[in-house]
């Protein structure tokens, strides 16, 4: 049973290496499973998970050129595979 048609933003499967940072869990490296205009799902393999509602900083790793921007995201769901994150509105917009 898929809820994909009921989603606000369609998901795109994408594996991107990321660094997830949070004061309680430190800097951790993992990868995305998918992304959408509203957020991303990060795999939980070998990382300590923050809690639902926590705000984390995520940065894509390994891109050519300059470092990718650091993006603030909120944990909205945790399951056995990983964590669902939503993008936060820019504090400067």
PDB file of C-alpha atoms in Angstrom:
ATOM      1  CA  UNK A   1       0.000   0.000   0.000  1.00  0.00           C
ATOM      2  CA  UNK A   2       1.661   3.222  -1.156  1.00  0.00           C
ATOM      3  CA  UNK A   3       0.844   6.669   0.101  1.00  0.00           C
ATOM      4  CA  UNK A   4       2.988   8.298  -2.617  1.00  0.00           C
ATOM      5  CA  UNK A   5      -0.040   9.800  -4.396  1.00  0.00           C
ATOM      6  CA  UNK A   6      -1.133  11.463  -1.128  1.00  0.00           C
ATOM      7  CA  UNK A   7       2.245  13.145  -0.510  1.00  0.00           C
ATOM      8  CA  UNK A   8       2.583  16.897  -0.710  1.00  0.00           C
ATOM      9  CA  UNK A   9       5.931  16.506  -2.530  1.00  0.00           C
ATOM     10  CA  UNK A  10       6.907  13.489  -4.662  1.00  0.00           C
ATOM     11  CA  UNK A  11      10.056  11.649  -3.605  1.00  0.00           C
ATOM     12  CA  UNK A  12      13.088  11.111  -5.804  1.00  0.00           C
ATOM     13  CA  UNK A  13      15.400   8.197  -5.022  1.00  0.00           C
ATOM     14  CA  UNK A  14      18.867   9.627  -4.517  1.00  0.00           C
ATOM     15  CA  UNK A  15      21.885   8.320  -2.667  1.00  0.00           C
ATOM     16  CA  UNK A  16      23.987  11.253  -1.507  1.00  0.00           C
ATOM     17  CA  UNK A  17      26.640  11.053   1.189  1.00  0.00           C
ATOM     18  CA  UNK A  18      25.764  13.455   4.024  1.00  0.00           C
ATOM     19  CA  UNK A  19      27.113  14.711   7.332  1.00  0.00           C
ATOM     20  CA  UNK A  20      24.423  15.057   9.992  1.00  0.00           C
ATOM     21  CA  UNK A  21      25.286  17.287  12.970  1.00  0.00           C
ATOM     22  CA  UNK A  22      23.472  17.677  16.284  1.00  0.00           C
ATOM     23  CA  UNK A  23      24.749  18.665  19.755  1.00  0.00           C
ATOM     24  CA  UNK A  24      23.503  15.405  21.364  1.00  0.00           C
ATOM     25  CA  UNK A  25      24.879  13.011  18.727  1.00  0.00           C
ATOM     26  CA  UNK A  26      27.808  14.949  17.253  1.00  0.00           C
ATOM     27  CA  UNK A  27      28.841  14.757  13.591  1.00  0.00           C
ATOM     28  CA  UNK A  28      27.820  11.554  11.855  1.00  0.00           C
ATOM     29  CA  UNK A  29      28.113  10.343   8.274  1.00  0.00           C
ATOM     30  CA  UNK A  30      25.407   8.475   6.392  1.00  0.00           C
ATOM     31  CA  UNK A  31      23.542   8.742   3.094  1.00  0.00           C
ATOM     32  CA  UNK A  32      20.129   9.698   1.808  1.00  0.00           C
ATOM     33  CA  UNK A  33      17.615   7.182   0.492  1.00  0.00           C
ATOM     34  CA  UNK A  34      15.429   9.784  -1.174  1.00  0.00           C
ATOM     35  CA  UNK A  35      14.725  13.491  -1.288  1.00  0.00           C
ATOM     36  CA  UNK A  36      11.794  15.744  -2.095  1.00  0.00           C
ATOM     37  CA  UNK A  37      11.073  19.427  -2.185  1.00  0.00           C
ATOM     38  CA  UNK A  38       9.997  19.114   1.453  1.00  0.00           C
ATOM     39  CA  UNK A  39      12.789  17.032   2.951  1.00  0.00           C
ATOM     40  CA  UNK A  40      14.938  13.908   2.849  1.00  0.00           C
ATOM     41  CA  UNK A  41      15.203  10.433   4.328  1.00  0.00           C
ATOM     42  CA  UNK A  42      18.590   9.539   5.836  1.00  0.00           C
ATOM     43  CA  UNK A  43      19.571   5.936   6.433  1.00  0.00           C
ATOM     44  CA  UNK A  44      20.291   4.911  10.049  1.00  0.00           C
ATOM     45  CA  UNK A  45      23.079   2.382   9.408  1.00  0.00           C
ATOM     46  CA  UNK A  46      25.702   2.827  12.101  1.00  0.00           C
ATOM     47  CA  UNK A  47      24.610   6.236  13.387  1.00  0.00           C
ATOM     48  CA  UNK A  48      23.143   7.452  16.661  1.00  0.00           C
ATOM     49  CA  UNK A  49      19.741   8.920  15.930  1.00  0.00           C
ATOM     50  CA  UNK A  50      18.494  12.274  17.196  1.00  0.00           C
ATOM     51  CA  UNK A  51      14.925  12.419  18.536  1.00  0.00           C
ATOM     52  CA  UNK A  52      11.695  13.381  16.772  1.00  0.00           C
ATOM     53  CA  UNK A  53      11.408  17.166  16.801  1.00  0.00           C
ATOM     54  CA  UNK A  54      15.168  17.744  17.037  1.00  0.00           C
ATOM     55  CA  UNK A  55      16.695  20.234  14.614  1.00  0.00           C
ATOM     56  CA  UNK A  56      19.806  18.938  12.859  1.00  0.00           C
ATOM     57  CA  UNK A  57      22.238  20.357  10.340  1.00  0.00           C
ATOM     58  CA  UNK A  58      22.810  18.355   7.161  1.00  0.00           C
ATOM     59  CA  UNK A  59      25.542  18.869   4.580  1.00  0.00           C
ATOM     60  CA  UNK A  60      26.052  16.868   1.392  1.00  0.00           C
ATOM     61  CA  UNK A  61      29.595  15.502   1.215  1.00  0.00           C
ATOM     62  CA  UNK A  62      31.940  14.740  -1.643  1.00  0.00           C
ATOM     63  CA  UNK A  63      30.781  17.320  -4.183  1.00  0.00           C
ATOM     64  CA  UNK A  64      33.422  18.802  -6.472  1.00  0.00           C
ATOM     65  CA  UNK A  65      34.466  22.397  -5.791  1.00  0.00           C
ATOM     66  CA  UNK A  66      33.391  24.273  -2.686  1.00  0.00           C
ATOM     67  CA  UNK A  67      31.643  22.670   0.283  1.00  0.00           C
ATOM     68  CA  UNK A  68      27.872  22.265  -0.024  1.00  0.00           C
ATOM     69  CA  UNK A  69      25.739  24.560   2.137  1.00  0.00           C
ATOM     70  CA  UNK A  70      24.686  23.418   5.604  1.00  0.00           C
ATOM     71  CA  UNK A  71      20.903  22.978   5.727  1.00  0.00           C
ATOM     72  CA  UNK A  72      18.794  23.026   8.906  1.00  0.00           C
ATOM     73  CA  UNK A  73      16.208  20.253   9.066  1.00  0.00           C
ATOM     74  CA  UNK A  74      13.766  18.844  11.645  1.00  0.00           C
ATOM     75  CA  UNK A  75      13.346  15.141  12.454  1.00  0.00           C
ATOM     76  CA  UNK A  76       9.711  14.256  11.728  1.00  0.00           C
ATOM     77  CA  UNK A  77       9.777  10.450  11.744  1.00  0.00           C
ATOM     78  CA  UNK A  78      12.069   7.621  12.822  1.00  0.00           C
ATOM     79  CA  UNK A  79      11.772   4.013  11.724  1.00  0.00           C
ATOM     80  CA  UNK A  80      14.040   0.955  11.580  1.00  0.00           C
ATOM     81  CA  UNK A  81      15.641   2.147   8.318  1.00  0.00           C
ATOM     82  CA  UNK A  82      16.396   5.745   9.249  1.00  0.00           C
ATOM     83  CA  UNK A  83      15.021   9.218   9.822  1.00  0.00           C
ATOM     84  CA  UNK A  84      12.702  11.447   7.836  1.00  0.00           C
ATOM     85  CA  UNK A  85      13.713  15.097   7.881  1.00  0.00           C
ATOM     86  CA  UNK A  86      11.849  18.200   6.755  1.00  0.00           C
ATOM     87  CA  UNK A  87      13.544  21.356   5.532  1.00  0.00           C
ATOM     88  CA  UNK A  88      13.117  24.344   7.821  1.00  0.00           C
ATOM     89  CA  UNK A  89      12.261  27.718   6.382  1.00  0.00           C
ATOM     90  CA  UNK A  90      15.268  29.969   6.111  1.00  0.00           C
ATOM     91  CA  UNK A  91      15.637  32.239   9.102  1.00  0.00           C
ATOM     92  CA  UNK A  92      16.758  34.988   6.725  1.00  0.00           C
ATOM     93  CA  UNK A  93      13.884  34.927   4.216  1.00  0.00           C
TER      94      UNK A  93
END
